[in-house]
Amino acid sequence: MLSPSYTRNYVSDEQYLRSNEKAWAHWRKIKQPKLIVAPMYDGSELPFRMLCRKYGAEAAYTPMLHSPSFAESKKFRLREFSTCEEDRPLFVQFCGNDPDILLDAAYQVESLCDYVDINLGCPQRIARTGNYGAFLMDDLPRVKSLVEKLATNLSVPVSCKIRIFPVLQDTINYARLLEDSGCSLIAVHGRTRDGRTRERANWDAIKSVKDAVKIPVLANGNIRHMDDVQSCLTTTGVEGVMSAEALLDNPALFGGFRSGEWVEDGEDGFEDGKLDRGDLAVEYLKLCEKYPVRWNIIIAHVYGMLRKWFETHPDIRDDFNIKRKLSFEYLYSVVDRLRARGVRFPLYVKTKRPEVNLTL
């Protein structure tokens, strides 16, 4: 794996002493990860996390887990959650609105992770219906009770992933409420509840949160390649950045690889990284054989990684779409058929790499 250049915002001894010592001690204990796989529903499962870790990810979130189902059903737990010794540092994320049920769910995983995370950012209709995720922004006393319940009863720290309010001061007050309630880390998605991924994330709002609290802060939004990582760390001063949709397209993002759409035609300083999405799809399938997950998850990932190939060769895509009985042998054969057409969509790397600056 390549060693991309980016600035690490390590916490100073002075900052450590002025801040929440317990939160920072834990952050230091897990070696202050900077490059993090964001939680993705049916997207950040164990095989995908392990693929991203191979290519530079330093920590990862599980998909959002429904706390009532997780607390009540062993079958649900076995189907939806898996991990392994190498899958650390790990954030296990839950959604819910009942403190006792959320705690029961968290008890099931506290020995298997480094943070139990509360999803306070999901904007989807299912979150509105279930009254969780970003829709708890309308009920801050409940949010406070959720964080306090976990923080006072679990053996691992509690983290929260949030979205921003339309008014900056409301976002700052929200972050401080979480910190005062016992949250040890805040991940900020720099868009409002009604914002869409095509909109530019508000890094200035994330910086304001970072400046307002005394616990680690992570940034989420507009991380498409390693230049974005550096820009976000510099602009916001956060401890780490996370990526979601860009990783689905390119799981090697944190290894310094970028897709052709982020390399201008004829741009100097980039070369073929001798890796393409077909290679990544094969590696992912091998991990799925080792760490089984549901077929619908596998199909979604394979389709995402091979999307450009499928657009070029719609006959193979159509065959893939109508296939009813899937097997790993068939999926490997799809990659082989695409390769046989003689078209590549390489991932690119920078040819000149300045030395890594590990301090600000």
Short mmCIF file of C-alpha atoms in Angstrom, two decimals:
data_model
loop_
_atom_site.label_atom_id
_atom_site.label_comp_id
_atom_site.label_asym_id
_atom_site.label_seq_id
_atom_site.Cartn_x
_atom_site.Cartn_y
_atom_site.Cartn_z
CA MET A 1 0.00 0.00 0.00
CA LEU A 2 1.18 3.52 -0.78
CA SER A 3 1.89 6.05 1.96
CA PRO A 4 -0.06 9.19 1.05
CA SER A 5 1.01 12.57 2.38
CA TYR A 6 -1.23 14.43 4.79
CA THR A 7 -0.83 16.48 7.94
CA ARG A 8 -1.69 14.80 11.23
CA ASN A 9 -3.31 17.08 13.80
CA TYR A 10 -1.90 15.38 16.89
CA VAL A 11 -3.17 16.69 20.22
CA SER A 12 -0.52 18.59 22.15
CA ASP A 13 0.27 17.98 25.80
CA GLU A 14 -1.05 21.47 26.62
CA GLN A 15 -4.33 20.80 24.82
CA TYR A 16 -4.60 17.42 26.53
CA LEU A 17 -4.29 18.96 29.98
CA ARG A 18 -6.91 21.61 29.23
CA SER A 19 -9.42 19.15 27.83
CA ASN A 20 -11.46 16.10 28.76
CA GLU A 21 -8.56 13.94 29.89
CA LYS A 22 -10.46 10.67 29.80
CA ALA A 23 -11.64 11.24 26.23
CA TRP A 24 -8.16 12.17 25.03
CA ALA A 25 -6.49 9.31 26.90
CA HIS A 26 -8.70 6.84 25.04
CA TRP A 27 -8.08 8.60 21.72
CA ARG A 28 -4.34 8.30 22.30
CA LYS A 29 -4.72 4.68 23.34
CA ILE A 30 -6.20 3.74 19.96
CA LYS A 31 -3.35 5.66 18.22
CA GLN A 32 -5.38 8.66 17.05
CA PRO A 33 -6.72 7.33 13.72
CA LYS A 34 -7.08 9.98 11.01
CA LEU A 35 -8.57 8.07 8.07
CA ILE A 36 -11.92 6.53 8.93
CA VAL A 37 -14.60 4.52 7.13
CA ALA A 38 -17.94 6.21 7.79
CA PRO A 39 -21.04 4.25 8.80
CA MET A 40 -23.04 3.16 5.75
CA TYR A 41 -26.29 1.25 5.89
CA ASP A 42 -25.59 -2.17 4.31
CA GLY A 43 -22.27 -0.71 3.20
CA SER A 44 -19.65 -0.70 5.97
CA GLU A 45 -19.91 -4.38 6.90
CA LEU A 46 -16.86 -6.43 7.94
CA PRO A 47 -15.51 -7.50 4.49
CA PHE A 48 -15.71 -3.95 3.19
CA ARG A 49 -14.14 -2.53 6.34
CA MET A 50 -11.25 -4.99 6.00
CA LEU A 51 -10.75 -4.05 2.35
CA CYS A 52 -10.61 -0.36 3.25
CA ARG A 53 -8.21 -1.10 6.12
CA LYS A 54 -5.87 -2.86 3.70
CA TYR A 55 -5.76 0.35 1.67
CA GLY A 56 -5.08 2.82 4.44
CA ALA A 57 -8.19 3.19 6.60
CA GLU A 58 -7.12 3.49 10.22
CA ALA A 59 -10.54 3.00 11.87
CA ALA A 60 -14.07 2.16 10.79
CA TYR A 61 -17.73 2.33 11.76
CA THR A 62 -20.20 -0.52 11.44
CA PRO A 63 -23.42 0.11 9.55
CA MET A 64 -26.19 1.68 11.61
CA LEU A 65 -27.77 -1.04 13.78
CA HIS A 66 -31.38 -0.88 14.99
CA SER A 67 -31.07 -1.00 18.77
CA PRO A 68 -34.45 -2.66 19.63
CA SER A 69 -33.83 -5.48 17.14
CA PHE A 70 -30.22 -5.85 18.23
CA ALA A 71 -31.13 -5.99 21.91
CA GLU A 72 -33.97 -8.48 21.47
CA SER A 73 -32.89 -10.87 18.72
CA LYS A 74 -29.81 -13.07 18.67
CA LYS A 75 -30.65 -13.94 15.06
CA PHE A 76 -30.55 -10.26 14.14
CA ARG A 77 -27.23 -9.80 15.92
CA LEU A 78 -25.63 -12.73 14.11
CA ARG A 79 -26.93 -11.57 10.74
CA GLU A 80 -26.13 -7.87 11.04
CA PHE A 81 -22.93 -7.68 13.09
CA SER A 82 -19.59 -9.39 12.76
CA THR A 83 -16.02 -8.44 13.53
CA CYS A 84 -12.57 -9.97 13.87
CA GLU A 85 -9.34 -9.35 15.75
CA GLU A 86 -7.91 -7.13 13.01
CA ASP A 87 -11.06 -5.02 12.80
CA ARG A 88 -9.90 -2.34 15.25
CA PRO A 89 -10.27 0.49 16.10
CA LEU A 90 -13.99 -0.04 15.63
CA PHE A 91 -17.04 2.17 16.22
CA VAL A 92 -20.29 0.21 16.59
CA GLN A 93 -23.17 2.49 15.70
CA PHE A 94 -26.75 2.19 16.96
CA CYS A 95 -29.92 4.12 16.27
CA GLY A 96 -32.77 4.39 18.74
CA ASN A 97 -34.65 6.69 21.07
CA ASP A 98 -35.06 4.62 24.25
CA PRO A 99 -32.11 4.86 26.68
CA ASP A 100 -32.69 1.47 28.29
CA ILE A 101 -33.06 -0.39 25.00
CA LEU A 102 -30.04 1.40 23.57
CA LEU A 103 -27.99 0.38 26.59
CA ASP A 104 -29.13 -3.26 26.30
CA ALA A 105 -27.98 -3.27 22.69
CA ALA A 106 -24.67 -1.63 23.55
CA TYR A 107 -23.95 -4.19 26.27
CA GLN A 108 -23.81 -6.85 23.54
CA VAL A 109 -20.80 -5.23 21.84
CA GLU A 110 -18.91 -3.17 24.41
CA SER A 111 -16.15 -5.77 24.69
CA LEU A 112 -15.78 -5.93 20.89
CA CYS A 113 -15.30 -2.28 20.01
CA ASP A 114 -13.54 0.96 20.89
CA TYR A 115 -16.58 3.26 20.85
CA VAL A 116 -20.32 2.75 21.00
CA ASP A 117 -21.71 5.38 18.65
CA ILE A 118 -25.17 6.93 18.68
CA ASN A 119 -26.53 7.78 15.24
CA LEU A 120 -27.91 11.31 15.47
CA GLY A 121 -27.46 12.10 11.80
CA CYS A 122 -29.57 9.77 9.65
CA PRO A 123 -31.95 11.97 7.59
CA GLN A 124 -33.85 9.18 5.83
CA ARG A 125 -37.59 8.65 5.94
CA ILE A 126 -37.21 5.51 8.04
CA ALA A 127 -35.46 7.61 10.71
CA ARG A 128 -38.33 10.11 10.68
CA THR A 129 -40.84 7.27 11.06
CA GLY A 130 -38.86 5.65 13.87
CA ASN A 131 -37.99 8.97 15.53
CA TYR A 132 -34.24 8.47 15.61
CA GLY A 133 -31.14 9.74 13.83
CA ALA A 134 -31.25 13.39 12.75
CA PHE A 135 -34.89 13.71 13.82
CA LEU A 136 -33.81 13.64 17.46
CA MET A 137 -32.40 17.13 16.82
CA ASP A 138 -35.96 18.22 17.65
CA ASP A 139 -35.81 16.55 21.09
CA LEU A 140 -32.55 17.51 22.79
CA PRO A 141 -33.61 16.34 26.28
CA ARG A 142 -34.02 12.84 24.83
CA VAL A 143 -30.62 13.07 23.16
CA LYS A 144 -29.11 14.06 26.49
CA SER A 145 -30.74 11.06 28.21
CA LEU A 146 -29.42 8.66 25.58
CA VAL A 147 -25.83 9.87 25.92
CA GLU A 148 -25.92 9.99 29.71
CA LYS A 149 -27.35 6.48 29.93
CA LEU A 150 -24.55 4.97 27.86
CA ALA A 151 -21.76 7.12 29.26
CA THR A 152 -22.53 6.21 32.86
CA ASN A 153 -22.98 2.48 32.28
CA LEU A 154 -20.62 1.29 29.55
CA SER A 155 -16.99 0.29 29.89
CA VAL A 156 -16.14 1.92 26.53
CA PRO A 157 -16.55 5.58 25.51
CA VAL A 158 -19.65 6.92 23.78
CA SER A 159 -19.40 8.82 20.50
CA CYS A 160 -22.08 10.63 18.54
CA LYS A 161 -22.41 11.30 14.81
CA ILE A 162 -24.41 14.44 14.12
CA ARG A 163 -25.52 16.83 11.39
CA ILE A 164 -25.40 20.60 11.66
CA PHE A 165 -28.31 22.94 12.35
CA PRO A 166 -29.11 25.73 9.87
CA VAL A 167 -28.02 28.21 12.57
CA LEU A 168 -24.37 27.84 13.59
CA GLN A 169 -24.89 28.70 17.26
CA ASP A 170 -27.49 25.94 17.53
CA THR A 171 -24.90 23.48 16.25
CA ILE A 172 -22.34 24.69 18.79
CA ASN A 173 -24.84 24.44 21.62
CA TYR A 174 -25.75 20.93 20.45
CA ALA A 175 -22.13 19.79 20.46
CA ARG A 176 -21.58 21.22 23.93
CA LEU A 177 -24.70 19.47 25.21
CA LEU A 178 -23.34 16.16 23.92
CA GLU A 179 -19.97 16.79 25.55
CA ASP A 180 -21.58 17.77 28.86
CA SER A 181 -23.72 14.62 28.74
CA GLY A 182 -20.65 12.37 28.57
CA CYS A 183 -19.91 12.04 24.86
CA SER A 184 -16.19 11.38 24.30
CA LEU A 185 -16.03 12.04 20.53
CA ILE A 186 -18.21 13.87 18.03
CA ALA A 187 -18.29 13.16 14.30
CA VAL A 188 -19.83 16.07 12.40
CA HIS A 189 -21.45 15.65 9.01
CA GLY A 190 -21.19 19.14 7.60
CA ARG A 191 -24.68 19.24 6.11
CA THR A 192 -28.08 19.95 7.62
CA ARG A 193 -30.79 17.34 8.05
CA ASP A 194 -32.32 18.47 4.76
CA GLY A 195 -28.99 18.74 2.95
CA ARG A 196 -28.05 16.37 0.15
CA THR A 197 -24.72 14.77 -0.70
CA ARG A 198 -24.41 16.83 -3.88
CA GLU A 199 -24.26 19.96 -1.72
CA ARG A 200 -20.90 21.15 -0.47
CA ALA A 201 -20.29 20.18 3.16
CA ASN A 202 -19.80 23.11 5.53
CA TRP A 203 -16.26 22.65 6.83
CA ASP A 204 -16.39 26.06 8.54
CA ALA A 205 -19.23 24.80 10.74
CA ILE A 206 -17.19 21.71 11.57
CA LYS A 207 -14.26 23.96 12.56
CA SER A 208 -16.58 25.91 14.83
CA VAL A 209 -17.59 22.69 16.59
CA LYS A 210 -13.94 21.70 16.91
CA ASP A 211 -13.14 25.07 18.49
CA ALA A 212 -16.13 24.87 20.86
CA VAL A 213 -15.56 21.48 22.52
CA LYS A 214 -12.69 19.81 24.34
CA ILE A 215 -13.07 16.28 23.00
CA PRO A 216 -11.92 14.72 19.71
CA VAL A 217 -13.89 15.77 16.61
CA LEU A 218 -14.11 14.03 13.23
CA ALA A 219 -15.22 15.60 9.95
CA ASN A 220 -17.57 14.03 7.40
CA GLY A 221 -18.34 15.41 3.96
CA ASN A 222 -16.57 16.00 0.62
CA ILE A 223 -13.69 13.57 1.16
CA ARG A 224 -13.14 12.24 -2.38
CA HIS A 225 -9.36 11.76 -2.46
CA MET A 226 -6.30 12.44 -0.32
CA ASP A 227 -6.02 16.10 -1.33
CA ASP A 228 -9.45 16.56 0.25
CA VAL A 229 -8.17 14.84 3.39
CA GLN A 230 -5.34 17.34 3.69
CA SER A 231 -7.59 20.32 2.94
CA CYS A 232 -10.17 19.23 5.50
CA LEU A 233 -7.61 18.63 8.25
CA THR A 234 -6.03 22.01 7.56
CA THR A 235 -9.33 23.93 7.37
CA THR A 236 -11.08 22.38 10.35
CA GLY A 237 -8.28 21.28 12.69
CA VAL A 238 -10.17 18.07 13.44
CA GLU A 239 -8.56 14.86 14.65
CA GLY A 240 -9.68 12.78 11.69
CA VAL A 241 -11.83 12.61 8.57
CA MET A 242 -14.29 10.01 7.34
CA SER A 243 -15.53 9.09 3.90
CA ALA A 244 -18.58 7.15 2.76
CA GLU A 245 -19.82 7.32 -0.84
CA ALA A 246 -16.36 7.93 -2.29
CA LEU A 247 -15.13 4.74 -0.61
CA LEU A 248 -17.97 2.74 -2.13
CA ASP A 249 -16.67 3.79 -5.53
CA ASN A 250 -12.99 3.48 -4.60
CA PRO A 251 -12.16 1.50 -1.42
CA ALA A 252 -8.46 2.30 -1.97
CA LEU A 253 -9.02 6.04 -1.53
CA PHE A 254 -7.11 6.24 1.76
CA GLY A 255 -4.18 4.45 0.15
CA GLY A 256 -3.60 7.42 -2.14
CA PHE A 257 -5.45 6.01 -5.16
CA ARG A 258 -7.96 8.16 -7.02
CA SER A 259 -10.33 7.50 -9.89
CA GLY A 260 -9.91 9.12 -13.28
CA GLU A 261 -12.68 11.65 -12.66
CA TRP A 262 -10.42 13.34 -10.09
CA VAL A 263 -7.46 13.52 -12.47
CA GLU A 264 -7.64 16.20 -15.14
CA ASP A 265 -6.82 15.12 -18.69
CA GLY A 266 -3.11 15.55 -19.22
CA GLU A 267 -2.52 16.63 -15.63
CA ASP A 268 1.10 16.21 -14.59
CA GLY A 269 2.01 14.38 -11.42
CA PHE A 270 -0.28 11.35 -11.76
CA GLU A 271 0.32 7.88 -13.11
CA ASP A 272 -1.45 4.55 -13.40
CA GLY A 273 -1.40 3.02 -9.93
CA LYS A 274 -1.45 -0.53 -11.37
CA LEU A 275 -4.74 -1.11 -9.58
CA ASP A 276 -8.31 -0.95 -10.83
CA ARG A 277 -11.77 -1.60 -9.47
CA GLY A 278 -11.75 -5.12 -10.90
CA ASP A 279 -8.81 -5.91 -8.61
CA LEU A 280 -10.69 -4.40 -5.69
CA ALA A 281 -13.85 -6.34 -6.52
CA VAL A 282 -11.92 -9.62 -6.52
CA GLU A 283 -10.26 -8.77 -3.21
CA TYR A 284 -13.65 -7.89 -1.75
CA LEU A 285 -15.20 -11.16 -2.90
CA LYS A 286 -12.37 -13.13 -1.29
CA LEU A 287 -13.01 -11.30 1.97
CA CYS A 288 -16.71 -12.15 1.68
CA GLU A 289 -15.83 -15.81 1.37
CA LYS A 290 -13.83 -15.47 4.59
CA TYR A 291 -16.38 -13.27 6.41
CA PRO A 292 -19.86 -14.15 5.07
CA VAL A 293 -22.47 -11.42 4.65
CA ARG A 294 -25.83 -11.16 2.93
CA TRP A 295 -25.88 -11.46 -0.86
CA ASN A 296 -27.68 -8.16 -1.34
CA ILE A 297 -24.75 -6.40 0.35
CA ILE A 298 -22.23 -8.21 -1.84
CA ILE A 299 -24.17 -7.40 -5.02
CA ALA A 300 -24.38 -3.71 -4.13
CA HIS A 301 -20.64 -3.45 -3.52
CA VAL A 302 -19.67 -5.38 -6.65
CA TYR A 303 -22.03 -3.30 -8.76
CA GLY A 304 -20.61 -0.10 -7.31
CA MET A 305 -17.00 -1.07 -7.98
CA LEU A 306 -17.73 -2.28 -11.52
CA ARG A 307 -20.14 0.51 -12.42
CA LYS A 308 -17.97 2.16 -15.10
CA TRP A 309 -17.28 -1.21 -16.73
CA PHE A 310 -20.98 -2.03 -16.74
CA GLU A 311 -21.76 1.32 -18.38
CA THR A 312 -19.28 0.46 -21.14
CA HIS A 313 -20.48 -3.14 -21.54
CA PRO A 314 -24.26 -3.11 -20.86
CA ASP A 315 -24.70 -6.67 -22.13
CA ILE A 316 -22.64 -8.03 -19.23
CA ARG A 317 -24.47 -5.68 -16.85
CA ASP A 318 -27.85 -6.92 -18.07
CA ASP A 319 -26.78 -10.53 -17.59
CA PHE A 320 -25.67 -9.65 -14.07
CA ASN A 321 -29.00 -7.94 -13.34
CA ILE A 322 -31.16 -10.90 -14.35
CA LYS A 323 -29.04 -13.56 -12.64
CA ARG A 324 -31.17 -15.17 -9.98
CA LYS A 325 -28.84 -17.76 -8.46
CA LEU A 326 -25.61 -16.09 -7.49
CA SER A 327 -22.33 -17.69 -6.51
CA PHE A 328 -18.80 -16.47 -5.95
CA GLU A 329 -17.75 -18.43 -9.04
CA TYR A 330 -20.24 -16.46 -11.15
CA LEU A 331 -19.13 -13.09 -9.72
CA TYR A 332 -15.47 -13.86 -10.39
CA SER A 333 -16.47 -14.78 -13.94
CA VAL A 334 -18.15 -11.39 -14.40
CA VAL A 335 -14.84 -9.68 -13.64
CA ASP A 336 -13.05 -12.04 -16.04
CA ARG A 337 -15.55 -11.29 -18.83
CA LEU A 338 -15.12 -7.55 -18.34
CA ARG A 339 -11.34 -7.87 -18.40
CA ALA A 340 -11.53 -9.90 -21.60
CA ARG A 341 -13.07 -6.88 -23.35
CA GLY A 342 -9.68 -5.16 -23.03
CA VAL A 343 -10.90 -1.97 -21.33
CA ARG A 344 -9.37 -0.72 -18.07
CA PHE A 345 -10.41 2.01 -15.66
CA PRO A 346 -7.22 2.42 -13.66
CA LEU A 347 -6.87 4.15 -10.33
CA TYR A 348 -4.18 6.82 -10.30
CA VAL A 349 -1.50 7.83 -7.82
CA LYS A 350 0.68 10.89 -7.51
CA THR A 351 4.13 10.46 -8.97
CA LYS A 352 5.76 12.95 -6.61
CA ARG A 353 5.12 12.56 -2.93
CA PRO A 354 6.39 15.15 -0.45
CA GLU A 355 7.46 13.91 2.94
CA VAL A 356 4.64 13.47 5.42
CA ASN A 357 4.34 16.36 7.88
CA LEU A 358 3.17 14.76 11.11
CA THR A 359 2.71 18.00 13.06
CA LEU A 360 1.05 21.33 12.51
#
